[in-house]
Tab-separated table of C-alpha atoms in Angstrom:
chain	number	residue	atom	x	y	z
A	18	MET	CA	-4.608	-7.153	-2.154
A	19	VAL	CA	-4.641	-9.272	0.885
A	20	VAL	CA	-7.981	-11.297	0.134
A	21	PRO	CA	-9.352	-13.928	2.500
A	22	LEU	CA	-10.110	-16.881	-0.079
A	23	LEU	CA	-11.324	-20.079	1.922
A	24	PHE	CA	-14.858	-20.555	1.965
A	25	VAL	CA	-16.915	-23.489	0.647
A	26	ALA	CA	-20.548	-23.164	-0.150
A	27	ALA	CA	-23.100	-25.692	-1.487
A	28	CYS	CA	-21.284	-25.995	-4.636
A	29	SER	CA	-17.589	-26.212	-5.148
A	30	ARG	CA	-15.151	-24.925	-7.974
A	31	SER	CA	-14.948	-28.447	-9.441
A	32	GLY	CA	-16.504	-30.491	-11.980
A	33	ALA	CA	-19.499	-29.022	-13.753
A	34	ASP	CA	-19.118	-25.748	-11.482
A	35	ARG	CA	-15.585	-25.194	-13.301
A	36	ILE	CA	-16.967	-25.679	-16.530
A	37	ALA	CA	-19.937	-23.144	-15.780
A	38	GLU	CA	-17.574	-20.702	-14.656
A	39	GLY	CA	-15.418	-20.546	-17.601
A	40	ASN	CA	-18.660	-20.573	-19.960
A	41	VAL	CA	-20.271	-17.808	-18.179
A	42	GLY	CA	-21.121	-14.772	-20.914
A	43	GLY	CA	-19.816	-16.914	-23.743
A	44	GLY	CA	-20.492	-20.102	-25.668
A	45	GLY	CA	-19.242	-23.790	-25.485
A	46	GLY	CA	-15.523	-24.538	-25.088
A	47	GLY	CA	-14.944	-25.129	-21.456
A	48	ASN	CA	-11.339	-25.070	-20.379
A	49	GLN	CA	-9.801	-26.375	-23.710
A	50	PRO	CA	-6.564	-24.799	-24.802
A	51	ALA	CA	-7.294	-22.768	-28.068
A	52	ALA	CA	-5.396	-20.922	-30.762
A	53	ALA	CA	-4.434	-17.070	-29.986
A	54	PRO	CA	-6.955	-14.671	-31.485
A	55	LYS	CA	-6.621	-13.130	-34.468
A	56	GLY	CA	-4.672	-9.695	-34.262
A	57	MET	CA	-3.058	-10.860	-30.813
A	58	PRO	CA	0.287	-9.869	-30.835
A	59	ALA	CA	3.147	-12.372	-30.884
A	60	GLY	CA	4.672	-11.182	-27.822
A	61	GLY	CA	7.275	-8.791	-26.635
A	62	ASP	CA	5.387	-5.868	-25.811
A	63	PHE	CA	2.693	-5.515	-23.232
A	64	GLY	CA	0.981	-2.316	-23.237
A	65	ASP	CA	3.317	0.243	-22.370
A	66	LEU	CA	5.802	-2.390	-21.189
A	67	LYS	CA	8.265	-2.264	-24.119
A	68	GLY	CA	10.442	-5.390	-25.050
A	69	LEU	CA	9.191	-7.053	-21.906
A	70	CYS	CA	10.036	-10.376	-23.698
A	71	GLY	CA	12.660	-11.045	-26.512
A	72	PRO	CA	15.538	-12.790	-27.744
A	73	ARG	CA	19.156	-12.635	-26.022
A	74	PRO	CA	20.793	-9.055	-26.566
A	75	ALA	CA	24.032	-9.365	-28.701
A	76	ASP	CA	26.099	-7.911	-25.781
A	77	TRP	CA	24.598	-10.669	-23.510
A	78	LYS	CA	27.559	-12.150	-21.612
A	79	PRO	CA	26.732	-14.021	-17.914
A	80	SER	CA	29.516	-14.105	-15.393
A	81	GLY	CA	28.976	-17.602	-15.052
A	82	ASN	CA	27.761	-17.975	-11.273
A	83	GLN	CA	24.299	-18.972	-12.070
A	84	SER	CA	21.418	-18.796	-9.426
A	85	ARG	CA	19.374	-21.677	-8.328
A	86	GLY	CA	16.906	-22.698	-11.301
A	87	VAL	CA	18.808	-20.523	-13.759
A	88	THR	CA	20.683	-21.699	-16.789
A	89	ASP	CA	21.772	-19.889	-19.728
A	90	ASN	CA	18.891	-20.910	-21.675
A	91	GLU	CA	15.891	-21.456	-19.056
A	92	ILE	CA	14.387	-19.988	-15.763
A	93	ALA	CA	12.749	-22.668	-13.653
A	94	VAL	CA	10.079	-21.134	-11.353
A	95	THR	CA	7.255	-22.230	-9.149
A	96	THR	CA	3.642	-21.086	-9.320
A	97	MET	CA	1.511	-22.042	-6.568
A	98	GLY	CA	-2.242	-22.929	-6.165
A	99	ASP	CA	-4.554	-25.365	-4.382
A	100	PRO	CA	-6.822	-26.604	-7.107
A	101	GLY	CA	-6.464	-30.405	-5.956
A	102	ASN	CA	-7.833	-29.727	-2.338
A	103	GLN	CA	-11.261	-31.268	-1.184
A	104	MET	CA	-12.574	-28.342	0.797
A	105	GLN	CA	-12.742	-25.981	-2.273
A	106	PRO	CA	-11.580	-28.044	-5.618
A	107	GLY	CA	-10.386	-25.836	-8.141
A	108	LEU	CA	-8.966	-23.174	-5.626
A	109	GLY	CA	-6.499	-21.213	-7.546
A	110	GLN	CA	-6.458	-23.260	-10.963
A	111	GLU	CA	-6.715	-19.763	-12.479
A	112	PHE	CA	-3.083	-18.775	-11.558
A	113	PHE	CA	-1.824	-22.178	-13.317
A	114	ASP	CA	-4.062	-20.977	-16.212
A	115	MET	CA	-2.331	-17.387	-16.464
A	116	ALA	CA	1.098	-18.977	-15.677
A	117	ASP	CA	0.687	-21.427	-18.592
A	118	ALA	CA	-0.576	-18.396	-20.914
A	119	PHE	CA	1.887	-15.914	-19.798
A	120	SER	CA	5.000	-18.211	-20.275
A	121	LYS	CA	3.894	-19.224	-23.726
A	122	TRP	CA	3.087	-15.945	-24.747
A	123	CYS	CA	6.630	-14.769	-23.325
A	124	ASN	CA	8.683	-17.881	-24.772
A	125	ASP	CA	7.255	-17.386	-28.013
A	126	ALA	CA	8.589	-13.973	-28.115
A	127	GLY	CA	12.114	-15.302	-27.144
A	128	GLY	CA	11.731	-15.563	-23.319
A	129	ILE	CA	13.505	-13.224	-20.899
A	130	ASN	CA	16.500	-12.005	-22.708
A	131	GLY	CA	16.590	-15.164	-24.585
A	132	ARG	CA	15.920	-17.359	-21.469
A	133	LYS	CA	12.947	-19.584	-21.565
A	134	ILE	CA	10.412	-19.762	-18.848
A	135	LYS	CA	10.040	-22.977	-17.178
A	136	VAL	CA	6.711	-23.166	-14.632
A	137	ASN	CA	6.734	-25.710	-12.110
A	138	LYS	CA	3.229	-25.740	-10.911
A	139	ARG	CA	2.716	-27.141	-7.287
A	140	ASP	CA	-0.455	-27.636	-5.868
A	141	GLY	CA	-0.377	-26.827	-2.259
A	142	MET	CA	-3.729	-28.270	-1.380
A	143	LEU	CA	-4.507	-26.042	1.207
A	144	MET	CA	-2.747	-28.281	3.974
A	145	ASP	CA	0.178	-29.363	1.972
A	146	ALA	CA	1.690	-26.048	0.804
A	147	ALA	CA	4.943	-25.922	2.895
A	148	SER	CA	6.104	-29.028	1.512
A	149	LYS	CA	5.578	-27.745	-1.968
A	150	ILE	CA	7.672	-24.643	-1.102
A	151	ASN	CA	10.466	-27.195	-0.023
A	152	GLU	CA	10.134	-28.758	-3.317
A	153	ALA	CA	10.558	-25.308	-4.995
A	154	CYS	CA	13.806	-24.924	-2.817
A	155	GLN	CA	15.615	-27.866	-4.537
A	156	SER	CA	15.353	-26.720	-7.933
A	157	ASP	CA	13.553	-23.241	-8.730
A	158	PHE	CA	14.660	-19.501	-8.983
A	159	MET	CA	11.804	-17.780	-7.497
A	160	LEU	CA	7.955	-17.842	-6.670
A	161	VAL	CA	5.921	-16.084	-9.191
A	162	GLY	CA	1.974	-15.501	-9.824
A	163	GLY	CA	0.354	-17.859	-7.404
A	164	GLY	CA	-0.590	-17.794	-3.602
A	165	ASN	CA	-2.302	-19.885	-0.872
A	166	PRO	CA	-4.850	-19.283	1.523
A	167	ILE	CA	-3.132	-20.488	4.470
A	168	ASP	CA	0.410	-18.996	3.319
A	169	ASN	CA	1.495	-18.586	6.860
A	170	ALA	CA	2.817	-22.173	6.663
A	171	THR	CA	4.903	-21.383	3.667
A	172	VAL	CA	6.831	-18.473	5.323
A	173	GLU	CA	9.246	-20.249	7.155
A	174	PRO	CA	10.634	-22.809	4.554
A	175	ARG	CA	10.626	-20.080	2.071
A	176	LEU	CA	12.992	-17.771	3.885
A	177	ASP	CA	15.041	-20.755	4.975
A	178	CYS	CA	16.025	-21.617	1.266
A	179	LYS	CA	16.101	-17.855	0.243
A	180	LEU	CA	13.203	-18.402	-2.249
A	181	GLY	CA	12.075	-14.930	-3.452
A	182	ALA	CA	8.647	-14.243	-4.259
A	183	ILE	CA	6.433	-12.165	-6.211
A	184	PRO	CA	3.069	-13.658	-5.536
A	185	GLY	CA	-0.377	-13.261	-6.906
A	186	TYR	CA	-1.818	-12.384	-3.904
A	187	VAL	CA	-1.198	-12.791	0.090
A	188	VAL	CA	-3.301	-13.677	2.883
A	189	THR	CA	-2.396	-14.162	6.340
A	190	THR	CA	-0.443	-11.426	8.408
A	191	ALA	CA	2.739	-13.434	8.376
A	192	ALA	CA	2.784	-13.627	4.954
A	193	VAL	CA	2.196	-9.936	4.331
A	194	ASN	CA	4.825	-9.015	6.394
A	195	ALA	CA	7.687	-11.665	5.382
A	196	PRO	CA	10.603	-10.466	3.675
A	197	LEU	CA	12.094	-11.721	0.502
A	198	GLN	CA	9.002	-10.774	-1.713
A	199	VAL	CA	7.413	-8.056	-3.517
A	200	GLN	CA	3.931	-7.933	-3.584
A	201	PRO	CA	2.344	-5.768	-6.785
A	202	GLY	CA	-1.051	-6.060	-5.319
A	203	GLY	CA	-0.222	-6.005	-1.659
A	204	ILE	CA	-1.626	-3.992	1.450
A	205	PRO	CA	0.398	-3.788	4.483
A	206	ALA	CA	-1.380	-5.309	7.541
A	207	ASN	CA	-1.456	-1.861	9.162
A	208	GLU	CA	-2.968	0.033	6.360
A	209	GLY	CA	-6.742	-0.331	4.758
A	210	PRO	CA	-8.227	1.169	1.449
A	211	VAL	CA	-11.230	3.479	2.379
A	212	GLY	CA	-12.071	5.059	-0.917
A	213	ALA	CA	-15.034	2.466	-1.708
A	214	TYR	CA	-16.666	2.752	1.455
A	215	LYS	CA	-16.589	6.410	1.234
A	216	ALA	CA	-17.993	6.317	-2.318
A	217	LEU	CA	-20.697	3.971	-0.968
A	218	PHE	CA	-21.422	6.353	2.046
A	219	GLU	CA	-21.759	9.090	-0.166
A	220	LYS	CA	-24.473	7.224	-2.284
A	221	PHE	CA	-26.186	5.915	0.534
A	222	PRO	CA	-25.782	8.599	3.563
A	223	ASP	CA	-28.298	7.199	5.456
A	224	ALA	CA	-26.753	3.557	5.568
A	225	LYS	CA	-23.319	4.426	6.729
A	226	GLY	CA	-24.268	4.302	10.249
A	227	LYS	CA	-25.565	0.609	9.850
A	228	VAL	CA	-22.612	-1.429	8.281
A	229	GLY	CA	-22.621	-5.166	8.691
A	230	ILE	CA	-19.619	-7.389	7.919
A	231	LEU	CA	-19.159	-10.793	7.075
A	232	GLY	CA	-16.394	-12.745	7.519
A	233	GLN	CA	-14.822	-16.143	7.835
A	234	ASN	CA	-14.369	-17.920	10.944
A	235	PHE	CA	-10.914	-19.940	10.151
A	236	GLY	CA	-7.669	-19.722	11.709
A	237	ASP	CA	-5.950	-16.475	10.671
A	238	LEU	CA	-8.566	-15.371	8.259
A	239	ALA	CA	-10.848	-14.542	10.993
A	240	VAL	CA	-8.797	-11.513	11.958
A	241	VAL	CA	-9.509	-10.043	8.682
A	242	ALA	CA	-12.799	-9.048	9.391
A	243	ASP	CA	-11.190	-6.836	12.028
A	244	ARG	CA	-8.890	-5.206	9.714
A	245	TYR	CA	-12.208	-4.186	7.765
A	246	ALA	CA	-14.036	-3.047	10.584
A	247	ASP	CA	-11.243	-0.688	11.747
A	248	ALA	CA	-11.099	0.849	8.092
A	249	ILE	CA	-14.944	1.207	7.980
A	250	GLY	CA	-14.937	3.514	10.950
A	251	LYS	CA	-11.925	5.779	9.661
A	252	ALA	CA	-13.983	6.048	6.468
A	253	GLY	CA	-17.099	7.379	8.634
A	254	GLY	CA	-19.106	4.427	9.008
A	255	THR	CA	-20.580	2.692	11.709
A	256	VAL	CA	-20.239	-1.254	12.380
A	257	VAL	CA	-23.420	-2.822	14.176
A	258	ALA	CA	-22.896	-6.278	13.192
A	259	LYS	CA	-20.000	-8.724	12.748
A	260	GLN	CA	-20.593	-12.426	11.671
A	261	LEU	CA	-18.216	-15.006	10.878
A	262	ALA	CA	-19.306	-18.088	9.099
A	263	ALA	CA	-17.693	-21.544	9.080
A	264	PRO	CA	-15.822	-22.445	5.675
A	265	MET	CA	-18.211	-25.509	5.606
A	266	GLY	CA	-21.525	-26.396	6.701
A	267	GLN	CA	-22.614	-22.914	7.664
A	268	ASP	CA	-26.422	-22.349	8.609
A	269	TRP	CA	-27.050	-19.154	6.639
A	270	ARG	CA	-30.447	-18.598	8.046
A	271	SER	CA	-28.773	-17.491	11.716
A	272	VAL	CA	-26.250	-15.450	10.021
A	273	VAL	CA	-28.988	-13.707	7.822
A	274	GLU	CA	-31.401	-13.217	10.751
A	275	ALA	CA	-28.566	-11.669	12.868
A	276	LEU	CA	-27.920	-9.154	9.888
A	277	LYS	CA	-31.383	-8.492	9.561
A	278	ALA	CA	-31.967	-8.023	13.547
A	279	ALA	CA	-29.166	-5.415	13.422
A	280	ASP	CA	-30.719	-3.685	10.333
A	281	VAL	CA	-27.634	-3.749	8.498
A	282	GLN	CA	-27.911	-1.552	5.631
A	283	ILE	CA	-24.390	-2.133	3.938
A	284	LEU	CA	-22.759	-5.419	4.089
A	285	VAL	CA	-19.166	-5.760	3.670
A	286	SER	CA	-17.900	-8.909	2.741
A	287	ALA	CA	-14.731	-10.309	3.748
A	288	GLY	CA	-14.014	-13.044	1.012
A	289	VAL	CA	-17.699	-14.716	1.307
A	290	PHE	CA	-18.571	-14.041	-2.291
A	291	ALA	CA	-14.996	-15.217	-3.489
A	292	VAL	CA	-17.063	-18.518	-4.414
A	293	ASN	CA	-20.739	-19.915	-5.191
A	294	ALA	CA	-22.946	-17.913	-2.689
A	295	THR	CA	-26.179	-19.053	-4.297
A	296	SER	CA	-27.216	-20.355	-0.951
A	297	LEU	CA	-26.483	-17.161	1.344
A	298	VAL	CA	-28.269	-15.134	-1.183
A	299	GLN	CA	-31.118	-17.422	-1.414
A	300	GLU	CA	-31.474	-17.465	2.367
A	301	MET	CA	-31.413	-13.625	2.045
A	302	ASN	CA	-34.572	-14.039	-0.228
A	303	ASN	CA	-36.299	-16.402	2.224
A	304	ALA	CA	-35.795	-13.871	5.064
A	305	GLY	CA	-37.337	-10.899	2.880
A	306	TRP	CA	-34.121	-8.917	3.729
A	307	ALA	CA	-31.735	-7.170	1.851
A	308	PRO	CA	-29.015	-4.394	2.357
A	309	LYS	CA	-29.030	-1.542	0.036
A	310	ALA	CA	-25.513	-2.629	-1.000
A	311	ILE	CA	-22.943	-5.512	-0.836
A	312	LEU	CA	-19.373	-4.375	-1.029
A	313	SER	CA	-16.767	-6.972	-1.500
A	314	ASP	CA	-13.198	-6.996	-2.241
A	315	GLN	CA	-11.736	-8.188	-5.567
A	316	SER	CA	-12.059	-11.822	-5.163
A	317	ALA	CA	-15.963	-11.393	-5.652
A	318	TYR	CA	-15.021	-10.381	-9.485
A	319	ASN	CA	-15.983	-14.028	-10.639
A	320	ASN	CA	-18.402	-15.920	-12.478
A	321	PHE	CA	-20.248	-17.667	-9.424
A	322	ASN	CA	-21.641	-14.225	-8.501
A	323	ILE	CA	-22.759	-13.648	-12.062
A	324	GLN	CA	-24.445	-17.021	-12.213
A	325	THR	CA	-26.117	-16.607	-8.607
A	326	ALA	CA	-27.809	-13.281	-10.401
A	327	LYS	CA	-29.333	-15.147	-12.930
A	328	ASP	CA	-30.601	-17.934	-10.397
A	329	VAL	CA	-31.760	-15.677	-7.591
A	330	ASN	CA	-32.464	-12.303	-6.672
A	331	PHE	CA	-29.241	-10.723	-5.994
A	332	PRO	CA	-28.827	-7.373	-3.760
A	333	ASP	CA	-26.857	-4.761	-5.319
A	334	LEU	CA	-23.189	-5.993	-5.305
A	335	TYR	CA	-20.247	-3.684	-5.436
A	336	VAL	CA	-16.662	-4.739	-6.037
A	337	TYR	CA	-13.787	-2.501	-5.596
A	338	THR	CA	-11.187	-3.326	-8.050
A	339	THR	CA	-7.537	-2.102	-9.145
A	340	PHE	CA	-7.731	-3.430	-12.773
A	341	TRP	CA	-9.421	-2.323	-15.930
A	342	PRO	CA	-12.334	-4.793	-16.167
A	343	GLN	CA	-12.759	-6.877	-19.271
A	344	GLU	CA	-16.264	-5.541	-19.604
A	345	ILE	CA	-14.658	-2.515	-21.228
A	346	ALA	CA	-11.533	-4.214	-22.407
A	347	ASP	CA	-12.147	-2.698	-25.843
A	348	GLN	CA	-11.283	0.933	-24.281
A	349	ASN	CA	-7.884	-0.262	-23.150
A	350	PRO	CA	-5.294	-2.077	-25.072
A	351	ALA	CA	-3.378	-3.598	-22.075
A	352	ALA	CA	-6.842	-5.077	-21.041
A	353	LYS	CA	-7.714	-6.342	-24.674
A	354	LEU	CA	-4.233	-8.340	-24.595
A	355	ALA	CA	-4.833	-9.721	-21.160
A	356	LEU	CA	-8.244	-11.072	-22.257
A	357	ASP	CA	-6.666	-12.351	-25.750
A	358	LEU	CA	-3.903	-13.961	-23.677
A	359	TYR	CA	-6.367	-15.734	-21.151
A	360	HIS	CA	-8.446	-16.968	-24.042
A	361	THR	CA	-5.462	-19.041	-25.503
A	362	LYS	CA	-6.133	-20.727	-22.543
A	363	ASN	CA	-10.050	-20.392	-22.161
A	364	LYS	CA	-11.352	-19.592	-25.456
A	365	ASN	CA	-14.688	-18.380	-24.315
A	366	GLY	CA	-14.096	-17.780	-20.680
A	367	ARG	CA	-14.324	-14.599	-18.666
A	368	MET	CA	-11.238	-13.572	-16.411
A	369	VAL	CA	-11.626	-13.633	-12.828
A	370	TYR	CA	-9.627	-11.551	-10.080
A	371	PHE	CA	-6.989	-14.470	-9.661
A	372	ASN	CA	-6.479	-14.314	-13.403
A	373	TYR	CA	-5.687	-10.370	-12.831
A	374	ALA	CA	-3.716	-10.929	-9.949
A	375	GLY	CA	-1.504	-13.682	-11.481
A	376	LEU	CA	-0.829	-11.520	-14.604
A	377	ASN	CA	0.391	-8.687	-12.535
A	378	ALA	CA	2.661	-10.528	-10.846
A	379	TRP	CA	4.148	-12.160	-13.909
A	380	LEU	CA	4.452	-8.870	-15.669
A	381	LEU	CA	6.335	-7.248	-12.575
A	382	TRP	CA	8.626	-10.313	-12.560
A	383	ALA	CA	9.201	-10.578	-16.277
A	384	ALA	CA	10.132	-6.707	-16.207
A	385	ALA	CA	12.427	-6.980	-13.221
A	386	ALA	CA	13.956	-10.046	-14.719
A	387	LYS	CA	14.729	-8.204	-18.108
A	388	ASP	CA	16.236	-5.257	-16.397
A	389	CYS	CA	18.629	-7.607	-14.508
A	390	GLY	CA	20.258	-8.824	-17.699
A	391	ALA	CA	22.608	-11.551	-18.008
A	392	ASP	CA	23.360	-12.188	-14.264
A	393	LEU	CA	20.060	-12.978	-12.672
A	394	THR	CA	19.720	-13.001	-9.155
A	395	VAL	CA	16.614	-13.088	-6.610
A	396	ASP	CA	18.177	-9.521	-4.931
A	397	CYS	CA	18.291	-8.323	-8.235
A	398	VAL	CA	14.719	-8.986	-9.284
A	399	LEU	CA	13.340	-7.926	-6.124
A	400	ASP	CA	15.354	-4.704	-6.275
A	401	LYS	CA	14.271	-4.077	-10.130
A	402	ALA	CA	10.892	-4.794	-8.692
A	403	LYS	CA	10.787	-1.769	-7.111
A	404	ARG	CA	8.400	0.481	-9.459
A	405	LYS	CA	6.809	3.615	-8.785
A	406	ALA	CA	3.191	4.256	-10.231
A	407	TRP	CA	3.284	0.658	-11.641
A	408	THR	CA	0.614	-0.144	-13.866
A	409	GLY	CA	1.517	-3.541	-15.698
A	410	GLY	CA	1.556	-1.928	-18.815
A	411	GLY	CA	-1.548	0.013	-18.194
A	412	LEU	CA	-3.896	-2.844	-17.043
A	413	PHE	CA	-3.972	-1.718	-13.491
A	414	ALA	CA	-4.563	1.642	-11.401
A	415	PRO	CA	-1.015	3.362	-10.756
A	416	ASN	CA	0.462	1.989	-7.290
A	417	ASP	CA	4.119	2.187	-5.786
A	418	VAL	CA	5.246	-1.421	-5.206
A	419	GLY	CA	8.278	-2.663	-3.549
A	420	PRO	CA	9.460	-4.512	-0.384
A	421	LEU	CA	7.115	-4.141	2.662
A	422	ASN	CA	8.619	-1.110	4.080
A	423	GLU	CA	8.163	0.743	0.639
A	424	MET	CA	4.718	-0.788	-0.044
A	425	HIS	CA	1.413	0.934	0.576
A	426	ALA	CA	-2.255	0.224	0.137
A	427	ASN	CA	-3.355	1.620	-3.602
A	428	PRO	CA	-4.941	4.920	-3.425
A	429	CYS	CA	-6.805	4.039	-6.360
A	430	PHE	CA	-9.926	2.084	-7.069
A	431	VAL	CA	-12.959	1.628	-9.295
A	432	LEU	CA	-16.371	0.327	-8.159
A	433	VAL	CA	-17.826	-2.322	-10.676
A	434	LYS	CA	-21.332	-3.502	-9.982
A	435	LEU	CA	-22.925	-6.987	-10.686
A	436	ASP	CA	-25.255	-7.153	-13.598
A	437	LYS	CA	-26.615	-10.641	-14.470
A	438	ASP	CA	-26.292	-10.073	-18.060
A	439	LYS	CA	-23.451	-7.828	-18.451
A	440	GLY	CA	-20.894	-9.138	-15.825
A	441	PHE	CA	-19.308	-6.326	-13.780
A	442	PRO	CA	-19.604	-3.305	-15.745
A	443	PRO	CA	-17.821	0.142	-13.891
A	444	ASP	CA	-20.115	2.252	-12.130
A	445	LEU	CA	-18.325	5.533	-12.802
A	446	GLU	CA	-21.152	7.902	-11.224
A	447	THR	CA	-20.600	6.226	-7.966
A	448	THR	CA	-16.488	5.739	-8.458
A	449	LYS	CA	-16.235	9.299	-9.750
A	450	PRO	CA	-13.009	9.015	-11.418
A	451	ASN	CA	-10.534	12.093	-11.036
A	452	GLY	CA	-7.507	10.860	-12.793
A	453	ALA	CA	-6.003	11.521	-16.342
A	454	PRO	CA	-8.536	11.803	-19.313
A	455	GLY	CA	-10.369	8.542	-20.167
A	456	SER	CA	-9.093	6.903	-16.662
A	457	ILE	CA	-11.736	5.017	-14.910
A	458	PHE	CA	-9.884	5.308	-11.104
A	459	ASN	CA	-10.728	7.362	-8.398
A	460	CYS	CA	-7.142	8.042	-6.745
A	461	SER	CA	-6.309	10.295	-3.957
A	462	PRO	CA	-4.462	9.631	-0.841
A	463	ASP	CA	-7.298	10.138	1.314
A	464	ASN	CA	-8.435	6.667	-0.077
A	465	THR	CA	-6.085	4.947	2.122
A	466	VAL	CA	-5.725	5.110	5.911
A	467	MET	CA	-3.400	3.759	8.593
A	468	LEU	CA	-5.132	1.412	10.858
A	469	ASP	CA	-5.204	1.400	14.808
A	470	GLN	CA	-2.733	-1.715	14.671
A	471	SER	CA	-1.301	-4.640	12.382
A	472	TYR	CA	-4.052	-7.153	12.984
A	473	THR	CA	-2.743	-10.718	13.513
């Protein structure tokens, strides 16, 4: 999933807010490591990914020509994030947490064919990501399970040193289009998911002619709103307003007044609800205006919005996701394992989108690396990462993944709806699941479209 994620509201992701984020929906405990919950498997199998991690096979015999970062006993990889930045402190910490949790779980089971995973967590601090890639180029095998919002700067140094990647997410068109990677949740720059738009247009037929877009006025992120507008039109909607907000110091009153003046009935967020949006929603309350629905990409599946809904009158917020949400984890063994895995890092915390995205990348990387056997190379991992109907062991809606020329937007989705007490339970009535019995996803080739261009 291409997700714009650089937005600073009145409160950041650090300090008390980070602690509060971890505790929403649970008791105390903050972000302190905890023992694995009772009943959690020691490792090895993840859903239908059998033998994902384990000891060295009896017939294991490497050729001796080891790749950078690979020894007989260890695989060194980098996970990228930006938690140390000053604009939005804590951004991407979830990638680091999931890297720690997954690598420990896998290593406890024996590692990847007996090789233990060594994770080097590198903080790009928003503006320093390229130099961190250069560091990774000196010692590490691949990039796994992370991402940076200003990722166009990382493409050239990564390709120069042939550092392969299976990222948690990508943002800019340059990063989306870059070779030497497989994006398990990626969307080509000239494709767009429209299933969620169609579902809401069916639910609110009088509102589809009055759609507003709220995006971000920051470098390459501004164009994401244009991608969304293209997709909305192809889904049968009409965009009557597009507002781009600054990453810092935004006057929300002017934005809300413009949306109100255009009589926006469905507001589509291009990343704005990825962080604390209390001040924006409060301004809606002050203006006496609310759309019938707000629709966001997966970045809005976070704890800030749950807390905001407790503090102010939040309009109906829908999030389209491709993962099985924790709210119904007890109905899916892979979702339950994912939550248990996360709880080894944050005992009482709720998973957010970044946790799912990071875990998806780790599962795909581990499955591919395992299949490569003793001779582990970047080319082999990227080739083995080509998967038809990939589900991450049953945690995600099925989607074909691979390099850019074999990658497509996921034709499946489920709409979850914000509830201040329950989190984000699935709205299956609006989603209209049509898959196998027990599935929560709506899957159809008509849920994706080709856009008019690749937006750059």
